[in-house]
mmCIF file with all atom_site columns, C-alpha atoms in Angstrom:
data_model
loop_
_atom_site.group_PDB
_atom_site.id
_atom_site.type_symbol
_atom_site.label_atom_id
_atom_site.label_alt_id
_atom_site.label_comp_id
_atom_site.label_asym_id
_atom_site.label_entity_id
_atom_site.label_seq_id
_atom_site.pdbx_PDB_ins_code
_atom_site.Cartn_x
_atom_site.Cartn_y
_atom_site.Cartn_z
_atom_site.occupancy
_atom_site.B_iso_or_equiv
_atom_site.pdbx_formal_charge
_atom_site.auth_seq_id
_atom_site.auth_comp_id
_atom_site.auth_asym_id
_atom_site.auth_atom_id
_atom_site.pdbx_PDB_model_num
ATOM 1   C CA . MET A 1 1   ? 15.794 -38.083 -113.125 1.00 0.00 ? 19  MET A CA 1
ATOM 2   C CA . GLU A 1 2   ? 12.869 -40.114 -113.771 1.00 0.00 ? 20  GLU A CA 1
ATOM 3   C CA . GLU A 1 3   ? 14.840 -42.798 -115.485 1.00 0.00 ? 21  GLU A CA 1
ATOM 4   C CA . GLY A 1 4   ? 17.114 -43.355 -112.306 1.00 0.00 ? 22  GLY A CA 1
ATOM 5   C CA . GLU A 1 5   ? 13.912 -43.418 -110.184 1.00 0.00 ? 23  GLU A CA 1
ATOM 6   C CA . ASP A 1 6   ? 12.373 -46.060 -112.306 1.00 0.00 ? 24  ASP A CA 1
ATOM 7   C CA . GLU A 1 7   ? 15.557 -47.992 -112.048 1.00 0.00 ? 25  GLU A CA 1
ATOM 8   C CA . SER A 1 8   ? 16.001 -47.690 -108.389 1.00 0.00 ? 26  SER A CA 1
ATOM 9   C CA . GLY A 1 9   ? 12.095 -48.547 -108.000 1.00 0.00 ? 27  GLY A CA 1
ATOM 10  C CA . ALA A 1 10  ? 12.953 -51.644 -110.078 1.00 0.00 ? 28  ALA A CA 1
ATOM 11  C CA . ARG A 1 11  ? 15.845 -52.688 -108.044 1.00 0.00 ? 29  ARG A CA 1
ATOM 12  C CA . ARG A 1 12  ? 13.641 -51.936 -104.910 1.00 0.00 ? 30  ARG A CA 1
ATOM 13  C CA . GLU A 1 13  ? 10.827 -54.227 -106.546 1.00 0.00 ? 31  GLU A CA 1
ATOM 14  C CA . LYS A 1 14  ? 13.165 -57.152 -107.277 1.00 0.00 ? 32  LYS A CA 1
ATOM 15  C CA . LEU A 1 15  ? 14.718 -56.923 -103.877 1.00 0.00 ? 33  LEU A CA 1
ATOM 16  C CA . ILE A 1 16  ? 11.354 -57.235 -102.395 1.00 0.00 ? 34  ILE A CA 1
ATOM 17  C CA . ARG A 1 17  ? 10.428 -60.295 -104.432 1.00 0.00 ? 35  ARG A CA 1
ATOM 18  C CA . LYS A 1 18  ? 13.666 -62.095 -103.658 1.00 0.00 ? 36  LYS A CA 1
ATOM 19  C CA . LYS A 1 19  ? 12.774 -61.389 -99.768  1.00 0.00 ? 37  LYS A CA 1
ATOM 20  C CA . LEU A 1 20  ? 9.473  -62.749 -100.284 1.00 0.00 ? 38  LEU A CA 1
ATOM 21  C CA . ALA A 1 21  ? 10.728 -65.691 -102.134 1.00 0.00 ? 39  ALA A CA 1
ATOM 22  C CA . GLU A 1 22  ? 13.114 -66.506 -99.269  1.00 0.00 ? 40  GLU A CA 1
ATOM 23  C CA . MET A 1 23  ? 10.573 -65.988 -96.581  1.00 0.00 ? 41  MET A CA 1
ATOM 24  C CA . GLN A 1 24  ? 8.245  -68.269 -98.574  1.00 0.00 ? 42  GLN A CA 1
ATOM 25  C CA . LYS A 1 25  ? 10.845 -70.799 -98.746  1.00 0.00 ? 43  LYS A CA 1
ATOM 26  C CA . MET A 1 26  ? 11.393 -70.659 -94.865  1.00 0.00 ? 44  MET A CA 1
ATOM 27  C CA . GLN A 1 27  ? 7.706  -70.915 -94.167  1.00 0.00 ? 45  GLN A CA 1
ATOM 28  C CA . GLU A 1 28  ? 7.737  -74.168 -96.391  1.00 0.00 ? 46  GLU A CA 1
ATOM 29  C CA . ALA A 1 29  ? 10.356 -75.641 -94.607  1.00 0.00 ? 47  ALA A CA 1
ATOM 30  C CA . GLU A 1 30  ? 9.090  -74.769 -91.081  1.00 0.00 ? 48  GLU A CA 1
ATOM 31  C CA . SER A 1 31  ? 5.952  -76.405 -92.355  1.00 0.00 ? 49  SER A CA 1
ATOM 32  C CA . GLN A 1 32  ? 7.750  -79.448 -93.508  1.00 0.00 ? 50  GLN A CA 1
ATOM 33  C CA . LEU A 1 33  ? 9.542  -79.752 -90.405  1.00 0.00 ? 51  LEU A CA 1
ATOM 34  C CA . ARG A 1 34  ? 6.372  -79.385 -88.106  1.00 0.00 ? 52  ARG A CA 1
ATOM 35  C CA . SER A 1 35  ? 4.953  -82.252 -90.151  1.00 0.00 ? 53  SER A CA 1
ATOM 36  C CA . VAL A 1 36  ? 7.877  -84.542 -89.340  1.00 0.00 ? 54  VAL A CA 1
ATOM 37  C CA . LEU A 1 37  ? 7.844  -83.719 -86.025  1.00 0.00 ? 55  LEU A CA 1
ATOM 38  C CA . ARG A 1 38  ? 3.999  -84.161 -85.442  1.00 0.00 ? 56  ARG A CA 1
ATOM 39  C CA . ALA A 1 39  ? 4.505  -87.805 -86.973  1.00 0.00 ? 57  ALA A CA 1
ATOM 40  C CA . ALA A 1 40  ? 7.417  -88.308 -84.616  1.00 0.00 ? 58  ALA A CA 1
ATOM 41  C CA . MET A 1 41  ? 5.756  -87.219 -81.560  1.00 0.00 ? 59  MET A CA 1
ATOM 42  C CA . GLU A 1 42  ? 2.899  -87.767 -79.248  1.00 0.00 ? 60  GLU A CA 1
ATOM 43  C CA . PRO A 1 43  ? 0.484  -84.759 -79.222  1.00 0.00 ? 61  PRO A CA 1
ATOM 44  C CA . ALA A 1 44  ? 1.270  -83.832 -75.586  1.00 0.00 ? 62  ALA A CA 1
ATOM 45  C CA . ALA A 1 45  ? 5.154  -83.759 -76.451  1.00 0.00 ? 63  ALA A CA 1
ATOM 46  C CA . TYR A 1 46  ? 4.465  -81.849 -79.780  1.00 0.00 ? 64  TYR A CA 1
ATOM 47  C CA . GLU A 1 47  ? 2.557  -78.991 -77.945  1.00 0.00 ? 65  GLU A CA 1
ATOM 48  C CA . ARG A 1 48  ? 5.300  -78.749 -75.544  1.00 0.00 ? 66  ARG A CA 1
ATOM 49  C CA . LEU A 1 49  ? 7.809  -78.461 -78.426  1.00 0.00 ? 67  LEU A CA 1
ATOM 50  C CA . MET A 1 50  ? 5.711  -75.871 -79.773  1.00 0.00 ? 68  MET A CA 1
ATOM 51  C CA . ASN A 1 51  ? 5.679  -73.884 -76.551  1.00 0.00 ? 69  ASN A CA 1
ATOM 52  C CA . VAL A 1 52  ? 9.544  -74.026 -76.436  1.00 0.00 ? 70  VAL A CA 1
ATOM 53  C CA . ARG A 1 53  ? 9.659  -72.893 -79.946  1.00 0.00 ? 71  ARG A CA 1
ATOM 54  C CA . LEU A 1 54  ? 7.999  -69.865 -78.702  1.00 0.00 ? 72  LEU A CA 1
ATOM 55  C CA . SER A 1 55  ? 10.242 -68.978 -75.744  1.00 0.00 ? 73  SER A CA 1
ATOM 56  C CA . ALA A 1 56  ? 13.337 -70.468 -76.866  1.00 0.00 ? 74  ALA A CA 1
ATOM 57  C CA . SER A 1 57  ? 13.649 -70.945 -80.701  1.00 0.00 ? 75  SER A CA 1
ATOM 58  C CA . ASP A 1 58  ? 17.523 -71.878 -80.645  1.00 0.00 ? 76  ASP A CA 1
ATOM 59  C CA . LEU A 1 59  ? 16.619 -74.878 -77.934  1.00 0.00 ? 77  LEU A CA 1
ATOM 60  C CA . TYR A 1 60  ? 13.424 -75.826 -80.419  1.00 0.00 ? 78  TYR A CA 1
ATOM 61  C CA . MET A 1 61  ? 15.676 -76.140 -83.295  1.00 0.00 ? 79  MET A CA 1
ATOM 62  C CA . GLN A 1 62  ? 18.298 -78.175 -81.590  1.00 0.00 ? 80  GLN A CA 1
ATOM 63  C CA . VAL A 1 63  ? 15.720 -80.397 -80.160  1.00 0.00 ? 81  VAL A CA 1
ATOM 64  C CA . ALA A 1 64  ? 13.993 -80.499 -83.567  1.00 0.00 ? 82  ALA A CA 1
ATOM 65  C CA . ARG A 1 65  ? 17.280 -81.456 -85.379  1.00 0.00 ? 83  ARG A CA 1
ATOM 66  C CA . VAL A 1 66  ? 17.626 -84.379 -82.683  1.00 0.00 ? 84  VAL A CA 1
ATOM 67  C CA . ILE A 1 67  ? 14.050 -85.806 -83.199  1.00 0.00 ? 85  ILE A CA 1
ATOM 68  C CA . VAL A 1 68  ? 13.849 -85.572 -86.875  1.00 0.00 ? 86  VAL A CA 1
ATOM 69  C CA . THR A 1 69  ? 17.631 -87.243 -87.343  1.00 0.00 ? 87  THR A CA 1
ATOM 70  C CA . LEU A 1 70  ? 16.317 -90.127 -85.017  1.00 0.00 ? 88  LEU A CA 1
ATOM 71  C CA . TYR A 1 71  ? 13.004 -90.205 -86.845  1.00 0.00 ? 89  TYR A CA 1
ATOM 72  C CA . SER A 1 72  ? 14.356 -90.185 -90.370  1.00 0.00 ? 90  SER A CA 1
ATOM 73  C CA . ASN A 1 73  ? 17.020 -93.125 -89.386  1.00 0.00 ? 91  ASN A CA 1
ATOM 74  C CA . LYS A 1 74  ? 14.228 -95.205 -87.826  1.00 0.00 ? 92  LYS A CA 1
ATOM 75  C CA . GLN A 1 75  ? 15.871 -95.100 -84.457  1.00 0.00 ? 93  GLN A CA 1
ATOM 76  C CA . LEU A 1 76  ? 12.657 -94.162 -82.581  1.00 0.00 ? 94  LEU A CA 1
ATOM 77  C CA . GLY A 1 77  ? 10.990 -97.359 -81.295  1.00 0.00 ? 95  GLY A CA 1
ATOM 78  C CA . ALA A 1 78  ? 7.788  -95.136 -80.939  1.00 0.00 ? 96  ALA A CA 1
ATOM 79  C CA . LYS A 1 79  ? 6.429  -91.697 -80.934  1.00 0.00 ? 97  LYS A CA 1
ATOM 80  C CA . VAL A 1 80  ? 8.474  -89.348 -78.617  1.00 0.00 ? 98  VAL A CA 1
ATOM 81  C CA . SER A 1 81  ? 6.521  -88.875 -75.412  1.00 0.00 ? 99  SER A CA 1
ATOM 82  C CA . ASP A 1 82  ? 6.211  -85.860 -73.166  1.00 0.00 ? 100 ASP A CA 1
ATOM 83  C CA . GLU A 1 83  ? 8.553  -87.393 -70.566  1.00 0.00 ? 101 GLU A CA 1
ATOM 84  C CA . GLN A 1 84  ? 11.191 -88.203 -72.997  1.00 0.00 ? 102 GLN A CA 1
ATOM 85  C CA . LEU A 1 85  ? 10.917 -84.599 -74.305  1.00 0.00 ? 103 LEU A CA 1
ATOM 86  C CA . VAL A 1 86  ? 11.265 -83.213 -70.906  1.00 0.00 ? 104 VAL A CA 1
ATOM 87  C CA . GLY A 1 87  ? 14.403 -85.367 -70.692  1.00 0.00 ? 105 GLY A CA 1
ATOM 88  C CA . LEU A 1 88  ? 15.899 -84.454 -73.887  1.00 0.00 ? 106 LEU A CA 1
ATOM 89  C CA . LEU A 1 89  ? 15.485 -80.508 -73.007  1.00 0.00 ? 107 LEU A CA 1
ATOM 90  C CA . GLU A 1 90  ? 17.163 -80.971 -69.513  1.00 0.00 ? 108 GLU A CA 1
ATOM 91  C CA . LYS A 1 91  ? 19.962 -82.571 -71.189  1.00 0.00 ? 109 LYS A CA 1
ATOM 92  C CA . LEU A 1 92  ? 20.295 -80.051 -73.818  1.00 0.00 ? 110 LEU A CA 1
ATOM 93  C CA . THR A 1 93  ? 19.988 -76.940 -71.314  1.00 0.00 ? 111 THR A CA 1
ATOM 94  C CA . GLU A 1 94  ? 22.427 -78.803 -68.865  1.00 0.00 ? 112 GLU A CA 1
ATOM 95  C CA . LYS A 1 95  ? 25.182 -78.577 -71.539  1.00 0.00 ? 113 LYS A CA 1
ATOM 96  C CA . LYS A 1 96  ? 24.499 -74.815 -72.368  1.00 0.00 ? 114 LYS A CA 1
ATOM 97  C CA . GLY A 1 97  ? 24.536 -74.017 -68.574  1.00 0.00 ? 115 GLY A CA 1
ATOM 98  C CA . GLY A 1 98  ? 21.437 -72.214 -68.968  1.00 0.00 ? 116 GLY A CA 1
ATOM 99  C CA . SER A 1 99  ? 17.947 -72.857 -67.248  1.00 0.00 ? 117 SER A CA 1
ATOM 100 C CA . LEU A 1 100 ? 14.505 -73.756 -68.505  1.00 0.00 ? 118 LEU A CA 1
ATOM 101 C CA . GLU A 1 101 ? 11.633 -74.020 -66.354  1.00 0.00 ? 119 GLU A CA 1
ATOM 102 C CA . ILE A 1 102 ? 9.506  -77.093 -66.937  1.00 0.00 ? 120 ILE A CA 1
ATOM 103 C CA . ARG A 1 103 ? 6.123  -76.875 -65.495  1.00 0.00 ? 121 ARG A CA 1
ATOM 104 C CA . ARG A 1 104 ? 4.159  -80.208 -65.331  1.00 0.00 ? 122 ARG A CA 1
ATOM 105 C CA . LYS A 1 105 ? 0.695  -80.253 -66.344  1.00 0.00 ? 123 LYS A CA 1
#
């Protein structure tokens, strides 16, 4: 019995280590994404996007992909402003048919 328990404990431990490694990779990828977004966006726009991330993670990922693509292809003339971000958010939510309340500061 002890041998079977040791084997199952070893499997469990291996699975836990694998999950931890996956989570660590995801955290590193998110950190890199935020770094690129911070470089591509004005502070107010970045802050708004982080708020969107908390409330609508799918929308956040869509917007982040668009901004990172434009930034990496050097298609952004300047940093993304808060107004530009609001416009992009409105366009993306129109396509889905959903609604997103944007409060002006």
